[in-house]
Coordinates of C-alpha atoms in Angstrom, one line a residue:
M1 CA 25.4 -29.3 -69.0
I2 CA 26.8 -25.9 -68.1
H3 CA 25.5 -23.0 -66.3
I4 CA 26.1 -19.7 -67.3
H5 CA 25.2 -16.3 -66.0
F6 CA 26.2 -13.3 -68.3
P7 CA 24.8 -11.0 -71.0
L8 CA 23.6 -13.3 -73.8
S9 CA 23.7 -11.6 -77.0
I10 CA 20.3 -12.6 -78.5
N11 CA 21.4 -11.6 -81.7
T12 CA 23.4 -14.9 -81.9
V13 CA 20.4 -17.2 -80.8
T14 CA 17.2 -18.4 -82.8
W15 CA 14.4 -18.4 -80.8
T16 CA 10.3 -17.4 -81.3
K17 CA 8.9 -14.6 -79.0
E18 CA 5.9 -15.5 -77.0
N19 CA 3.0 -13.2 -75.7
T20 CA 1.9 -15.6 -73.1
E21 CA 2.8 -15.9 -69.3
S22 CA 5.6 -18.3 -68.4
T23 CA 4.4 -21.9 -66.4
H24 CA 8.3 -21.3 -65.2
E25 CA 9.8 -19.2 -62.4
I26 CA 11.0 -16.2 -64.3
T27 CA 14.4 -16.5 -62.9
D28 CA 14.4 -20.3 -64.1
P29 CA 17.4 -21.0 -66.2
V30 CA 16.6 -21.4 -70.1
Y31 CA 18.0 -24.1 -72.5
L32 CA 20.5 -23.5 -75.4
T33 CA 22.4 -25.5 -77.5
G34 CA 24.7 -25.3 -80.7
F35 CA 22.5 -24.5 -84.0
P36 CA 24.4 -22.8 -86.3
L37 CA 22.1 -21.1 -88.9
D38 CA 22.7 -18.0 -91.0
N39 CA 24.0 -15.6 -88.7
K40 CA 22.9 -17.4 -85.6
I41 CA 24.8 -19.8 -83.5
R42 CA 22.3 -21.3 -80.9
L43 CA 18.9 -22.5 -80.6
L44 CA 16.7 -21.7 -77.4
I45 CA 15.3 -25.2 -77.0
D46 CA 13.5 -24.3 -73.5
G47 CA 12.5 -20.6 -72.4
N48 CA 10.9 -18.4 -75.4
T49 CA 8.6 -17.0 -73.0
R50 CA 10.6 -16.0 -70.4
V51 CA 13.2 -14.6 -72.7
S52 CA 10.7 -12.7 -74.0
Q53 CA 9.3 -11.5 -70.4
L54 CA 12.8 -10.9 -69.5
L55 CA 13.6 -9.0 -72.5
E56 CA 10.3 -6.9 -72.3
D57 CA 11.3 -6.1 -69.0
G58 CA 14.6 -4.6 -70.0
V59 CA 16.9 -7.4 -68.3
D60 CA 20.1 -7.9 -69.9
E61 CA 21.1 -10.9 -68.1
I62 CA 19.6 -14.6 -68.7
N63 CA 20.8 -17.7 -66.5
F64 CA 21.1 -20.7 -68.9
Y65 CA 22.1 -24.0 -69.3
Y66 CA 24.1 -24.9 -72.6
I67 CA 23.4 -28.5 -73.8
S68 CA 26.4 -29.2 -76.1
P69 CA 25.6 -30.7 -79.4
A70 CA 27.3 -33.8 -79.0
D71 CA 25.2 -34.5 -76.0
I72 CA 21.9 -33.7 -78.2
V73 CA 22.8 -36.3 -80.6
N74 CA 24.4 -38.9 -78.3
E75 CA 22.2 -38.6 -75.5
K76 CA 18.8 -39.3 -77.0
I77 CA 17.6 -36.1 -76.7
L78 CA 16.2 -36.3 -80.0
L79 CA 13.8 -39.1 -80.0
F80 CA 13.7 -39.8 -84.0
T81 CA 16.7 -40.7 -86.1
I82 CA 15.7 -38.3 -89.0
E83 CA 15.8 -35.5 -86.3
K84 CA 19.5 -36.6 -85.4
V85 CA 20.7 -37.1 -88.8
M86 CA 19.3 -33.5 -90.0
Y87 CA 20.9 -31.9 -86.8
S88 CA 24.2 -33.8 -87.1
F89 CA 24.4 -32.8 -91.0
L90 CA 23.4 -29.0 -90.0
L91 CA 26.5 -28.9 -87.5
E92 CA 28.6 -30.9 -89.9
T93 CA 28.3 -28.7 -92.8
H94 CA 29.2 -25.6 -90.5
T95 CA 32.0 -27.3 -89.4
F96 CA 33.0 -28.1 -93.0
K97 CA 32.7 -24.5 -94.1
K98 CA 34.6 -23.0 -91.2
Y99 CA 37.6 -25.3 -91.9
L100 CA 37.3 -24.5 -95.6
N101 CA 37.2 -20.8 -95.0
N102 CA 40.4 -21.2 -92.8
G103 CA 42.0 -23.4 -95.5
E104 CA 43.3 -25.4 -92.6
H105 CA 42.6 -29.0 -94.6
T106 CA 41.6 -30.0 -98.2
H107 CA 38.0 -31.1 -99.2
K108 CA 38.9 -34.6 -99.1
F109 CA 40.5 -34.7 -95.4
I110 CA 37.6 -33.0 -94.1
F111 CA 34.8 -34.9 -95.8
D112 CA 37.0 -38.2 -94.9
S113 CA 37.2 -37.2 -91.1
S114 CA 33.6 -36.1 -91.0
N115 CA 30.7 -38.2 -89.4
I116 CA 28.8 -37.8 -92.6
F117 CA 31.4 -40.1 -94.4
R118 CA 31.8 -42.6 -91.5
D119 CA 27.9 -43.1 -91.5
L120 CA 27.7 -43.5 -95.1
K121 CA 30.7 -45.9 -95.2
H122 CA 28.9 -48.0 -92.4
L123 CA 25.7 -47.9 -94.7
N124 CA 27.9 -49.1 -97.4
V125 CA 27.3 -46.2 -99.6
K126 CA 30.0 -45.0 -102.1

């Protein structure tokens, strides 16, 4: 986990505005992870209320911990297999798109080196 203190571009984060009082200290770091969806690249997984209050108060720097996508999957943060599969699929499709847009590798190379392919192969799906 990385502790970062710098102006966070809230436009790159998927989060939900809350209108309640936080049960945490307002200065406690919030938690983010990678979550590429549309034009957002991060997901706020804890701290919606704190972020809402801080932004309303005009604060432009928010302390946060970043939990890597690999840790989300490997450290059993997601409890259900379907959550892990969907999260992994979202990350991999983002990676596929990035490599294809850059023209770095062929479709076959990208798919063959993916976790999706590895897992399907493990399940004997062809």
